[in-house]
């Protein structure tokens, strides 16, 4: 029996349609908007704030988050300071909060827990009609936890939650990262796969493949020890050879420790997070039937590639309580031209209406599965 | 064809048979036999520490109940007999039955989260300890069922006599109820742990339930053993192995250690960790101690209450190196047996596939070398008689079994002439340069091992003579790290397989080995990706540059691969230069550098930072130990700071 998906009919837009939506929707004077975004070095930090301030100036309450990592490079700091200044200009009265992604003493990835504490103490949703979470300049683990926190506390209200991201794979690829070496789950996405009751479950790991992410994915694979691996490849994609290049990069892993064959590959439209969301849930439905009598099935997701596709994983994880495992970045580096806000390409705006008026209140029985 | 050398040992963990086929008994015997025989492995807290890839998890995995059962089922298999003997010698197997019911709990991820809770440390530790105990109990039952088909209703706990009044808290002594209670505790605590917002401390009792401390009460676990129609009972020693405990917060780690070190606990318990969990001063101290002693609590004595075991190069280094060579060769044989192409042809000894003869220079390069030596003789005004004397010494040094290779003889003579030149200048400082008597009888230069090493190094650097070849060099380049040995060997084994596929002799020439090892070393180093890696990389680069410059001096006085700072400066490094100490901690933890403390030289005590094998291969430095560049902690700090800028 086919199960209904929460976001089967999802309100989502991309590129011009998303920009138009943003303008038309938020220009209504009754909309009181909360904006949560990164205020780091990423050249996309202030772009969404710019767009919103043009149509809803004076109606935005901003909380901008600076992810602090040990020993950042000077050019990144300078860029972050510039973005910080720009955001304060665009959203007067905005709060800019710094928080540690890694514990100062032992370098443990603690950012996703600490950001929740920050949101609880520094951000009040009560008089807002809409909350926009701009994931463009936030790391995946942080924006997953933020989205889950607000999704949970607004579930019984009609406060709208919008996820937006400026999708620009070129900028993503140009920012190099050093992983911390320790796989972890963003807070709220630990899933149930490590519980005794799921000890005999068949574990499927669905990693999003990305260039330069091999070391990270090897760590996650070792940590998860899955029974099967279904890597996600972007297809259709802007660059039609993109999937081939990824297969070339990861081919030896496919053939050795991952044991992936052609039937295991999941192709997801590079520009459609909702496509990926649906694909993952279809896989889950099929596996639940197959493994029902044999200890059950558990799916573990790893969003380490394009940020737009990561939103599809986020939706799937929110709906089915899938575990998410990734490796937080300890440090970033980027060339000066990548950080140049004026010169950096804007990228295509992706918008997902996650919760609120468009869907109505959830039925009492509807809830995240565990 | 799949190359097993490319897989980590831990990748074989899921399949016990495959895992046992590749495990060498050598580390079990070396590290665990003594404490196993005297019972220290099972009656107190065991602290196993080592670098990544040093075999910590592999060792732990051997003591898990399903592995022991698989080994007992297949004890007649080739290669299993020595493993059986080693585990029996450690006391893990007694009377051909498992003595311990081992369960390994990887501590990655979840448990560190407890330290982020807004509760007092004591509450956080109690929550974590309860979850770990519940999961250990669940693990014991899971292993009994999967490995021996023993269901929970056949299991009975033997508890301490003084625990009888509180046994309800752990579900009693009957297997089924104990299992049920453990699962309930796990679920309750997991809910608290994964709650987006932690519940208030006041409601914890309601959320989690009453205290759960099975380790305080369990003594033995009684299971049935069916032999024919007869059923007897056997009491197993429960063993909890907490793997990768370095992910815990240092204070959390200490609190957990404190919990486990208590004498009243009857179960066997091991903590396995890398050095990362320690603060820099402790990590560096642990790395240079033969037996680390990080546990200092009131009333706790290392050796009596804890059993520290360090899986790291330290102490008697020559012996360590020899021991690792034996382990690596045994491991290589086990891996080669898994490659049908080689196994069918009996090619299971890696050393036999790595040729060590036929090393030499091409005629053109040899001619060039001859010219250089003659020029040196002329420039340094060395008489023909003296040169003849040097050449005779070289022949004596070499021995009579084989004729001394021409390139080596020339290289050694060249080094000796430069040494003579330096000594003449020192003994007769003159305004007119080297006008001293050439036949100064008091100046002697002997052909010895140091001259030989210098000559080989110069021939490698100047004439590209193969330098890294042979099984012993391969082992030495592995920094006594099993995983690194496998990674370095992988390309060599691939090349052997290719030779065979092309119907060529399987063994690799020294020049092939040399090239493959250098390429592999550079590749591994390029892929370094760990905390503070860029600082570590810069430190390694700076040390390597200094060593190379010194080693290339024509008299070959020091063929270096290490940087030394005065021991007194090293001892205070964590307080005087915390950032440098932190970098050094990760350099040691990831095998980029090995610490050699209290090295006496020129009436001073030094602490040497010896470069790891991968860096030595990449930068072309000697694998022989001992030669170092004298430096200071301040210089070391400068290397680190450059990286941060």
mmCIF file with all atom_site columns, N, CA, C and O in Angstrom, chain B residues 307-352:
data_model
loop_
_atom_site.group_PDB
_atom_site.id
_atom_site.type_symbol
_atom_site.label_atom_id
_atom_site.label_alt_id
_atom_site.label_comp_id
_atom_site.label_asym_id
_atom_site.label_entity_id
_atom_site.label_seq_id
_atom_site.pdbx_PDB_ins_code
_atom_site.Cartn_x
_atom_site.Cartn_y
_atom_site.Cartn_z
_atom_site.occupancy
_atom_site.B_iso_or_equiv
_atom_site.pdbx_formal_charge
_atom_site.auth_seq_id
_atom_site.auth_comp_id
_atom_site.auth_asym_id
_atom_site.auth_atom_id
_atom_site.pdbx_PDB_model_num
ATOM 1   N N  . UNK B 1 307 ? 45.635 -1.341  34.780 1.00 0.00 ? 307 UNK B N  1
ATOM 2   C CA . UNK B 1 307 ? 46.662 -2.022  33.999 1.00 0.00 ? 307 UNK B CA 1
ATOM 3   C C  . UNK B 1 307 ? 46.852 -1.226  32.703 1.00 0.00 ? 307 UNK B C  1
ATOM 4   O O  . UNK B 1 307 ? 46.131 -1.404  31.728 1.00 0.00 ? 307 UNK B O  1
ATOM 5   N N  . UNK B 1 308 ? 47.806 -0.275  32.688 1.00 0.00 ? 308 UNK B N  1
ATOM 6   C CA . UNK B 1 308 ? 48.001 0.508   31.464 1.00 0.00 ? 308 UNK B CA 1
ATOM 7   C C  . UNK B 1 308 ? 48.792 -0.280  30.429 1.00 0.00 ? 308 UNK B C  1
ATOM 8   O O  . UNK B 1 308 ? 49.810 -0.894  30.750 1.00 0.00 ? 308 UNK B O  1
ATOM 9   N N  . UNK B 1 309 ? 48.311 -0.269  29.196 1.00 0.00 ? 309 UNK B N  1
ATOM 10  C CA . UNK B 1 309 ? 49.021 -0.968  28.109 1.00 0.00 ? 309 UNK B CA 1
ATOM 11  C C  . UNK B 1 309 ? 49.143 0.015   26.954 1.00 0.00 ? 309 UNK B C  1
ATOM 12  O O  . UNK B 1 309 ? 48.140 0.525   26.453 1.00 0.00 ? 309 UNK B O  1
ATOM 13  N N  . UNK B 1 310 ? 50.377 0.292   26.547 1.00 0.00 ? 310 UNK B N  1
ATOM 14  C CA . UNK B 1 310 ? 50.626 1.299   25.523 1.00 0.00 ? 310 UNK B CA 1
ATOM 15  C C  . UNK B 1 310 ? 50.999 0.626   24.206 1.00 0.00 ? 310 UNK B C  1
ATOM 16  O O  . UNK B 1 310 ? 52.045 0.004   24.114 1.00 0.00 ? 310 UNK B O  1
ATOM 17  N N  . UNK B 1 311 ? 50.141 0.755   23.199 1.00 0.00 ? 311 UNK B N  1
ATOM 18  C CA . UNK B 1 311 ? 50.430 0.144   21.888 1.00 0.00 ? 311 UNK B CA 1
ATOM 19  C C  . UNK B 1 311 ? 51.171 1.165   21.033 1.00 0.00 ? 311 UNK B C  1
ATOM 20  O O  . UNK B 1 311 ? 50.673 1.619   20.024 1.00 0.00 ? 311 UNK B O  1
ATOM 21  N N  . UNK B 1 312 ? 52.303 1.557   21.459 1.00 0.00 ? 312 UNK B N  1
ATOM 22  C CA . UNK B 1 312 ? 53.003 2.644   20.784 1.00 0.00 ? 312 UNK B CA 1
ATOM 23  C C  . UNK B 1 312 ? 54.486 2.440   20.967 1.00 0.00 ? 312 UNK B C  1
ATOM 24  O O  . UNK B 1 312 ? 54.927 1.932   21.986 1.00 0.00 ? 312 UNK B O  1
ATOM 25  N N  . UNK B 1 313 ? 55.234 2.887   19.959 1.00 0.00 ? 313 UNK B N  1
ATOM 26  C CA . UNK B 1 313 ? 56.673 2.759   20.059 1.00 0.00 ? 313 UNK B CA 1
ATOM 27  C C  . UNK B 1 313 ? 57.199 3.541   21.254 1.00 0.00 ? 313 UNK B C  1
ATOM 28  O O  . UNK B 1 313 ? 56.980 4.733   21.362 1.00 0.00 ? 313 UNK B O  1
ATOM 29  N N  . UNK B 1 314 ? 57.811 2.869   22.153 1.00 0.00 ? 314 UNK B N  1
ATOM 30  C CA . UNK B 1 314 ? 58.397 3.550   23.311 1.00 0.00 ? 314 UNK B CA 1
ATOM 31  C C  . UNK B 1 314 ? 59.328 2.569   23.994 1.00 0.00 ? 314 UNK B C  1
ATOM 32  O O  . UNK B 1 314 ? 59.370 1.400   23.656 1.00 0.00 ? 314 UNK B O  1
ATOM 33  N N  . UNK B 1 315 ? 60.049 3.073   24.964 1.00 0.00 ? 315 UNK B N  1
ATOM 34  C CA . UNK B 1 315 ? 60.903 2.178   25.735 1.00 0.00 ? 315 UNK B CA 1
ATOM 35  C C  . UNK B 1 315 ? 62.031 1.613   24.896 1.00 0.00 ? 315 UNK B C  1
ATOM 36  O O  . UNK B 1 315 ? 62.705 2.336   24.173 1.00 0.00 ? 315 UNK B O  1
ATOM 37  N N  . UNK B 1 316 ? 62.196 0.311   24.935 1.00 0.00 ? 316 UNK B N  1
ATOM 38  C CA . UNK B 1 316 ? 63.327 -0.315  24.247 1.00 0.00 ? 316 UNK B CA 1
ATOM 39  C C  . UNK B 1 316 ? 63.060 -0.345  22.750 1.00 0.00 ? 316 UNK B C  1
ATOM 40  O O  . UNK B 1 316 ? 62.388 -1.216  22.235 1.00 0.00 ? 316 UNK B O  1
ATOM 41  N N  . UNK B 1 317 ? 63.595 0.683   22.071 1.00 0.00 ? 317 UNK B N  1
ATOM 42  C CA . UNK B 1 317 ? 63.176 0.914   20.692 1.00 0.00 ? 317 UNK B CA 1
ATOM 43  C C  . UNK B 1 317 ? 63.671 -0.136  19.722 1.00 0.00 ? 317 UNK B C  1
ATOM 44  O O  . UNK B 1 317 ? 62.980 -0.518  18.801 1.00 0.00 ? 317 UNK B O  1
ATOM 45  N N  . UNK B 1 318 ? 64.888 -0.611  19.934 1.00 0.00 ? 318 UNK B N  1
ATOM 46  C CA . UNK B 1 318 ? 65.390 -1.622  19.001 1.00 0.00 ? 318 UNK B CA 1
ATOM 47  C C  . UNK B 1 318 ? 64.526 -2.880  19.089 1.00 0.00 ? 318 UNK B C  1
ATOM 48  O O  . UNK B 1 318 ? 64.148 -3.467  18.083 1.00 0.00 ? 318 UNK B O  1
ATOM 49  N N  . UNK B 1 319 ? 64.179 -3.223  20.309 1.00 0.00 ? 319 UNK B N  1
ATOM 50  C CA . UNK B 1 319 ? 63.368 -4.418  20.504 1.00 0.00 ? 319 UNK B CA 1
ATOM 51  C C  . UNK B 1 319 ? 61.975 -4.217  19.891 1.00 0.00 ? 319 UNK B C  1
ATOM 52  O O  . UNK B 1 319 ? 61.421 -5.112  19.261 1.00 0.00 ? 319 UNK B O  1
ATOM 53  N N  . UNK B 1 320 ? 61.443 -3.007  20.077 1.00 0.00 ? 320 UNK B N  1
ATOM 54  C CA . UNK B 1 320 ? 60.123 -2.697  19.508 1.00 0.00 ? 320 UNK B CA 1
ATOM 55  C C  . UNK B 1 320 ? 60.154 -2.868  17.991 1.00 0.00 ? 320 UNK B C  1
ATOM 56  O O  . UNK B 1 320 ? 59.239 -3.392  17.386 1.00 0.00 ? 320 UNK B O  1
ATOM 57  N N  . UNK B 1 321 ? 61.225 -2.358  17.388 1.00 0.00 ? 321 UNK B N  1
ATOM 58  C CA . UNK B 1 321 ? 61.330 -2.424  15.934 1.00 0.00 ? 321 UNK B CA 1
ATOM 59  C C  . UNK B 1 321 ? 61.417 -3.874  15.465 1.00 0.00 ? 321 UNK B C  1
ATOM 60  O O  . UNK B 1 321 ? 60.772 -4.259  14.502 1.00 0.00 ? 321 UNK B O  1
ATOM 61  N N  . UNK B 1 322 ? 62.209 -4.651  16.167 1.00 0.00 ? 322 UNK B N  1
ATOM 62  C CA . UNK B 1 322 ? 62.341 -6.062  15.792 1.00 0.00 ? 322 UNK B CA 1
ATOM 63  C C  . UNK B 1 322 ? 61.016 -6.791  15.959 1.00 0.00 ? 322 UNK B C  1
ATOM 64  O O  . UNK B 1 322 ? 60.621 -7.609  15.128 1.00 0.00 ? 322 UNK B O  1
ATOM 65  N N  . UNK B 1 323 ? 60.320 -6.440  17.038 1.00 0.00 ? 323 UNK B N  1
ATOM 66  C CA . UNK B 1 323 ? 59.039 -7.078  17.298 1.00 0.00 ? 323 UNK B CA 1
ATOM 67  C C  . UNK B 1 323 ? 58.039 -6.715  16.210 1.00 0.00 ? 323 UNK B C  1
ATOM 68  O O  . UNK B 1 323 ? 57.308 -7.549  15.695 1.00 0.00 ? 323 UNK B O  1
ATOM 69  N N  . UNK B 1 324 ? 58.053 -5.435  15.809 1.00 0.00 ? 324 UNK B N  1
ATOM 70  C CA . UNK B 1 324 ? 57.106 -5.023  14.778 1.00 0.00 ? 324 UNK B CA 1
ATOM 71  C C  . UNK B 1 324 ? 57.419 -5.707  13.447 1.00 0.00 ? 324 UNK B C  1
ATOM 72  O O  . UNK B 1 324 ? 56.521 -6.085  12.703 1.00 0.00 ? 324 UNK B O  1
ATOM 73  N N  . UNK B 1 325 ? 58.717 -5.859  13.158 1.00 0.00 ? 325 UNK B N  1
ATOM 74  C CA . UNK B 1 325 ? 59.068 -6.535  11.901 1.00 0.00 ? 325 UNK B CA 1
ATOM 75  C C  . UNK B 1 325 ? 58.477 -7.942  11.864 1.00 0.00 ? 325 UNK B C  1
ATOM 76  O O  . UNK B 1 325 ? 57.937 -8.378  10.848 1.00 0.00 ? 325 UNK B O  1
ATOM 77  N N  . UNK B 1 326 ? 58.590 -8.639  12.987 1.00 0.00 ? 326 UNK B N  1
ATOM 78  C CA . UNK B 1 326 ? 58.042 -10.005 13.047 1.00 0.00 ? 326 UNK B CA 1
ATOM 79  C C  . UNK B 1 326 ? 56.530 -9.985  12.861 1.00 0.00 ? 326 UNK B C  1
ATOM 80  O O  . UNK B 1 326 ? 55.966 -10.780 12.096 1.00 0.00 ? 326 UNK B O  1
ATOM 81  N N  . UNK B 1 327 ? 55.872 -9.036  13.519 1.00 0.00 ? 327 UNK B N  1
ATOM 82  C CA . UNK B 1 327 ? 54.413 -8.921  13.405 1.00 0.00 ? 327 UNK B CA 1
ATOM 83  C C  . UNK B 1 327 ? 54.015 -8.606  11.960 1.00 0.00 ? 327 UNK B C  1
ATOM 84  O O  . UNK B 1 327 ? 53.106 -9.229  11.407 1.00 0.00 ? 327 UNK B O  1
ATOM 85  N N  . UNK B 1 328 ? 54.709 -7.648  11.355 1.00 0.00 ? 328 UNK B N  1
ATOM 86  C CA . UNK B 1 328 ? 54.342 -7.211  10.013 1.00 0.00 ? 328 UNK B CA 1
ATOM 87  C C  . UNK B 1 328 ? 54.524 -8.348  9.008  1.00 0.00 ? 328 UNK B C  1
ATOM 88  O O  . UNK B 1 328 ? 53.689 -8.548  8.116  1.00 0.00 ? 328 UNK B O  1
ATOM 89  N N  . UNK B 1 329 ? 55.608 -9.095  9.158  1.00 0.00 ? 329 UNK B N  1
ATOM 90  C CA . UNK B 1 329 ? 55.857 -10.193 8.217  1.00 0.00 ? 329 UNK B CA 1
ATOM 91  C C  . UNK B 1 329 ? 54.773 -11.262 8.349  1.00 0.00 ? 329 UNK B C  1
ATOM 92  O O  . UNK B 1 329 ? 54.283 -11.804 7.354  1.00 0.00 ? 329 UNK B O  1
ATOM 93  N N  . UNK B 1 330 ? 54.402 -11.542 9.580  1.00 0.00 ? 330 UNK B N  1
ATOM 94  C CA . UNK B 1 330 ? 53.348 -12.538 9.816  1.00 0.00 ? 330 UNK B CA 1
ATOM 95  C C  . UNK B 1 330 ? 52.014 -12.052 9.229  1.00 0.00 ? 330 UNK B C  1
ATOM 96  O O  . UNK B 1 330 ? 51.291 -12.793 8.562  1.00 0.00 ? 330 UNK B O  1
ATOM 97  N N  . UNK B 1 331 ? 51.739 -10.756 9.438  1.00 0.00 ? 331 UNK B N  1
ATOM 98  C CA . UNK B 1 331 ? 50.493 -10.190 8.941  1.00 0.00 ? 331 UNK B CA 1
ATOM 99  C C  . UNK B 1 331 ? 50.473 -10.235 7.410  1.00 0.00 ? 331 UNK B C  1
ATOM 100 O O  . UNK B 1 331 ? 49.459 -10.589 6.796  1.00 0.00 ? 331 UNK B O  1
ATOM 101 N N  . UNK B 1 332 ? 51.614 -9.902  6.796  1.00 0.00 ? 332 UNK B N  1
ATOM 102 C CA . UNK B 1 332 ? 51.677 -9.907  5.333  1.00 0.00 ? 332 UNK B CA 1
ATOM 103 C C  . UNK B 1 332 ? 51.395 -11.307 4.791  1.00 0.00 ? 332 UNK B C  1
ATOM 104 O O  . UNK B 1 332 ? 50.675 -11.473 3.800  1.00 0.00 ? 332 UNK B O  1
ATOM 105 N N  . UNK B 1 333 ? 51.929 -12.304 5.464  1.00 0.00 ? 333 UNK B N  1
ATOM 106 C CA . UNK B 1 333 ? 51.701 -13.678 5.019  1.00 0.00 ? 333 UNK B CA 1
ATOM 107 C C  . UNK B 1 333 ? 50.216 -14.020 5.071  1.00 0.00 ? 333 UNK B C  1
ATOM 108 O O  . UNK B 1 333 ? 49.660 -14.616 4.142  1.00 0.00 ? 333 UNK B O  1
ATOM 109 N N  . UNK B 1 334 ? 49.553 -13.595 6.144  1.00 0.00 ? 334 UNK B N  1
ATOM 110 C CA . UNK B 1 334 ? 48.117 -13.873 6.278  1.00 0.00 ? 334 UNK B CA 1
ATOM 111 C C  . UNK B 1 334 ? 47.320 -13.170 5.190  1.00 0.00 ? 334 UNK B C  1
ATOM 112 O O  . UNK B 1 334 ? 46.350 -13.703 4.678  1.00 0.00 ? 334 UNK B O  1
ATOM 113 N N  . UNK B 1 335 ? 47.717 -11.965 4.851  1.00 0.00 ? 335 UNK B N  1
ATOM 114 C CA . UNK B 1 335 ? 47.003 -11.230 3.799  1.00 0.00 ? 335 UNK B CA 1
ATOM 115 C C  . UNK B 1 335 ? 47.286 -11.848 2.426  1.00 0.00 ? 335 UNK B C  1
ATOM 116 O O  . UNK B 1 335 ? 46.395 -11.959 1.594  1.00 0.00 ? 335 UNK B O  1
ATOM 117 N N  . UNK B 1 336 ? 48.535 -12.240 2.194  1.00 0.00 ? 336 UNK B N  1
ATOM 118 C CA . UNK B 1 336 ? 48.876 -12.821 0.889  1.00 0.00 ? 336 UNK B CA 1
ATOM 119 C C  . UNK B 1 336 ? 48.125 -14.130 0.659  1.00 0.00 ? 336 UNK B C  1
ATOM 120 O O  . UNK B 1 336 ? 47.783 -14.469 -0.469 1.00 0.00 ? 336 UNK B O  1
ATOM 121 N N  . UNK B 1 337 ? 47.860 -14.846 1.756  1.00 0.00 ? 337 UNK B N  1
ATOM 122 C CA . UNK B 1 337 ? 47.102 -16.101 1.625  1.00 0.00 ? 337 UNK B CA 1
ATOM 123 C C  . UNK B 1 337 ? 45.695 -15.845 1.112  1.00 0.00 ? 337 UNK B C  1
ATOM 124 O O  . UNK B 1 337 ? 45.043 -16.733 0.598  1.00 0.00 ? 337 UNK B O  1
ATOM 125 N N  . UNK B 1 338 ? 45.210 -14.623 1.271  1.00 0.00 ? 338 UNK B N  1
ATOM 126 C CA . UNK B 1 338 ? 43.859 -14.299 0.804  1.00 0.00 ? 338 UNK B CA 1
ATOM 127 C C  . UNK B 1 338 ? 43.829 -13.911 -0.666 1.00 0.00 ? 338 UNK B C  1
ATOM 128 O O  . UNK B 1 338 ? 42.783 -13.583 -1.213 1.00 0.00 ? 338 UNK B O  1
ATOM 129 N N  . UNK B 1 339 ? 45.000 -13.894 -1.314 1.00 0.00 ? 339 UNK B N  1
ATOM 130 C CA . UNK B 1 339 ? 45.059 -13.551 -2.738 1.00 0.00 ? 339 UNK B CA 1
ATOM 131 C C  . UNK B 1 339 ? 45.323 -14.828 -3.529 1.00 0.00 ? 339 UNK B C  1
ATOM 132 O O  . UNK B 1 339 ? 46.460 -15.302 -3.575 1.00 0.00 ? 339 UNK B O  1
ATOM 133 N N  . UNK B 1 340 ? 44.288 -15.376 -4.147 1.00 0.00 ? 340 UNK B N  1
ATOM 134 C CA . UNK B 1 340 ? 44.448 -16.670 -4.815 1.00 0.00 ? 340 UNK B CA 1
ATOM 135 C C  . UNK B 1 340 ? 45.607 -16.698 -5.810 1.00 0.00 ? 340 UNK B C  1
ATOM 136 O O  . UNK B 1 340 ? 46.360 -17.669 -5.869 1.00 0.00 ? 340 UNK B O  1
ATOM 137 N N  . UNK B 1 341 ? 45.776 -15.622 -6.557 1.00 0.00 ? 341 UNK B N  1
ATOM 138 C CA . UNK B 1 341 ? 46.819 -15.587 -7.584 1.00 0.00 ? 341 UNK B CA 1
ATOM 139 C C  . UNK B 1 341 ? 48.194 -15.865 -6.991 1.00 0.00 ? 341 UNK B C  1
ATOM 140 O O  . UNK B 1 341 ? 49.020 -16.571 -7.575 1.00 0.00 ? 341 UNK B O  1
ATOM 141 N N  . UNK B 1 342 ? 48.428 -15.324 -5.799 1.00 0.00 ? 342 UNK B N  1
ATOM 142 C CA . UNK B 1 342 ? 49.736 -15.500 -5.167 1.00 0.00 ? 342 UNK B CA 1
ATOM 143 C C  . UNK B 1 342 ? 49.770 -16.767 -4.314 1.00 0.00 ? 342 UNK B C  1
ATOM 144 O O  . UNK B 1 342 ? 50.770 -17.495 -4.310 1.00 0.00 ? 342 UNK B O  1
ATOM 145 N N  . UNK B 1 343 ? 48.670 -17.006 -3.619 1.00 0.00 ? 343 UNK B N  1
ATOM 146 C CA . UNK B 1 343 ? 48.617 -18.153 -2.709 1.00 0.00 ? 343 UNK B CA 1
ATOM 147 C C  . UNK B 1 343 ? 48.807 -19.473 -3.474 1.00 0.00 ? 343 UNK B C  1
ATOM 148 O O  . UNK B 1 343 ? 49.525 -20.370 -3.031 1.00 0.00 ? 343 UNK B O  1
ATOM 149 N N  . UNK B 1 344 ? 48.163 -19.571 -4.652 1.00 0.00 ? 344 UNK B N  1
ATOM 150 C CA . UNK B 1 344 ? 48.267 -20.815 -5.435 1.00 0.00 ? 344 UNK B CA 1
ATOM 151 C C  . UNK B 1 344 ? 49.699 -21.116 -5.849 1.00 0.00 ? 344 UNK B C  1
ATOM 152 O O  . UNK B 1 344 ? 50.081 -22.252 -6.039 1.00 0.00 ? 344 UNK B O  1
ATOM 153 N N  . UNK B 1 345 ? 50.492 -20.062 -5.988 1.00 0.00 ? 345 UNK B N  1
ATOM 154 C CA . UNK B 1 345 ? 51.886 -20.258 -6.401 1.00 0.00 ? 345 UNK B CA 1
ATOM 155 C C  . UNK B 1 345 ? 52.821 -20.317 -5.196 1.00 0.00 ? 345 UNK B C  1
ATOM 156 O O  . UNK B 1 345 ? 54.045 -20.314 -5.344 1.00 0.00 ? 345 UNK B O  1
ATOM 157 N N  . UNK B 1 346 ? 52.247 -20.319 -4.022 1.00 0.00 ? 346 UNK B N  1
ATOM 158 C CA . UNK B 1 346 ? 53.059 -20.402 -2.803 1.00 0.00 ? 346 UNK B CA 1
ATOM 159 C C  . UNK B 1 346 ? 53.785 -19.106 -2.489 1.00 0.00 ? 346 UNK B C  1
ATOM 160 O O  . UNK B 1 346 ? 54.758 -19.097 -1.730 1.00 0.00 ? 346 UNK B O  1
ATOM 161 N N  . UNK B 1 347 ? 53.339 -18.009 -3.086 1.00 0.00 ? 347 UNK B N  1
ATOM 162 C CA . UNK B 1 347 ? 54.021 -16.726 -2.853 1.00 0.00 ? 347 UNK B CA 1
ATOM 163 C C  . UNK B 1 347 ? 53.378 -16.022 -1.658 1.00 0.00 ? 347 UNK B C  1
ATOM 164 O O  . UNK B 1 347 ? 52.616 -15.073 -1.809 1.00 0.00 ? 347 UNK B O  1
ATOM 165 N N  . UNK B 1 348 ? 53.662 -16.516 -0.487 1.00 0.00 ? 348 UNK B N  1
ATOM 166 C CA . UNK B 1 348 ? 53.010 -15.949 0.700  1.00 0.00 ? 348 UNK B CA 1
ATOM 167 C C  . UNK B 1 348 ? 54.005 -15.315 1.671  1.00 0.00 ? 348 UNK B C  1
ATOM 168 O O  . UNK B 1 348 ? 53.646 -14.987 2.789  1.00 0.00 ? 348 UNK B O  1
ATOM 169 N N  . UNK B 1 349 ? 55.245 -15.182 1.230  1.00 0.00 ? 349 UNK B N  1
ATOM 170 C CA . UNK B 1 349 ? 56.224 -14.500 2.086  1.00 0.00 ? 349 UNK B CA 1
ATOM 171 C C  . UNK B 1 349 ? 56.615 -13.197 1.380  1.00 0.00 ? 349 UNK B C  1
ATOM 172 O O  . UNK B 1 349 ? 57.292 -13.212 0.347  1.00 0.00 ? 349 UNK B O  1
ATOM 173 N N  . UNK B 1 350 ? 56.161 -12.087 1.922  1.00 0.00 ? 350 UNK B N  1
ATOM 174 C CA . UNK B 1 350 ? 56.364 -10.804 1.241  1.00 0.00 ? 350 UNK B CA 1
ATOM 175 C C  . UNK B 1 350 ? 57.848 -10.508 1.059  1.00 0.00 ? 350 UNK B C  1
ATOM 176 O O  . UNK B 1 350 ? 58.264 -9.998  0.022  1.00 0.00 ? 350 UNK B O  1
ATOM 177 N N  . UNK B 1 351 ? 58.642 -10.876 2.066  1.00 0.00 ? 351 UNK B N  1
ATOM 178 C CA . UNK B 1 351 ? 60.076 -10.606 1.998  1.00 0.00 ? 351 UNK B CA 1
ATOM 179 C C  . UNK B 1 351 ? 60.726 -11.232 0.763  1.00 0.00 ? 351 UNK B C  1
ATOM 180 O O  . UNK B 1 351 ? 61.640 -10.652 0.164  1.00 0.00 ? 351 UNK B O  1
ATOM 181 N N  . UNK B 1 352 ? 60.231 -12.409 0.375  1.00 0.00 ? 352 UNK B N  1
ATOM 182 C CA . UNK B 1 352 ? 60.822 -13.088 -0.791 1.00 0.00 ? 352 UNK B CA 1
ATOM 183 C C  . UNK B 1 352 ? 60.471 -12.379 -2.094 1.00 0.00 ? 352 UNK B C  1
ATOM 184 O O  . UNK B 1 352 ? 61.101 -12.617 -3.123 1.00 0.00 ? 352 UNK B O  1
#
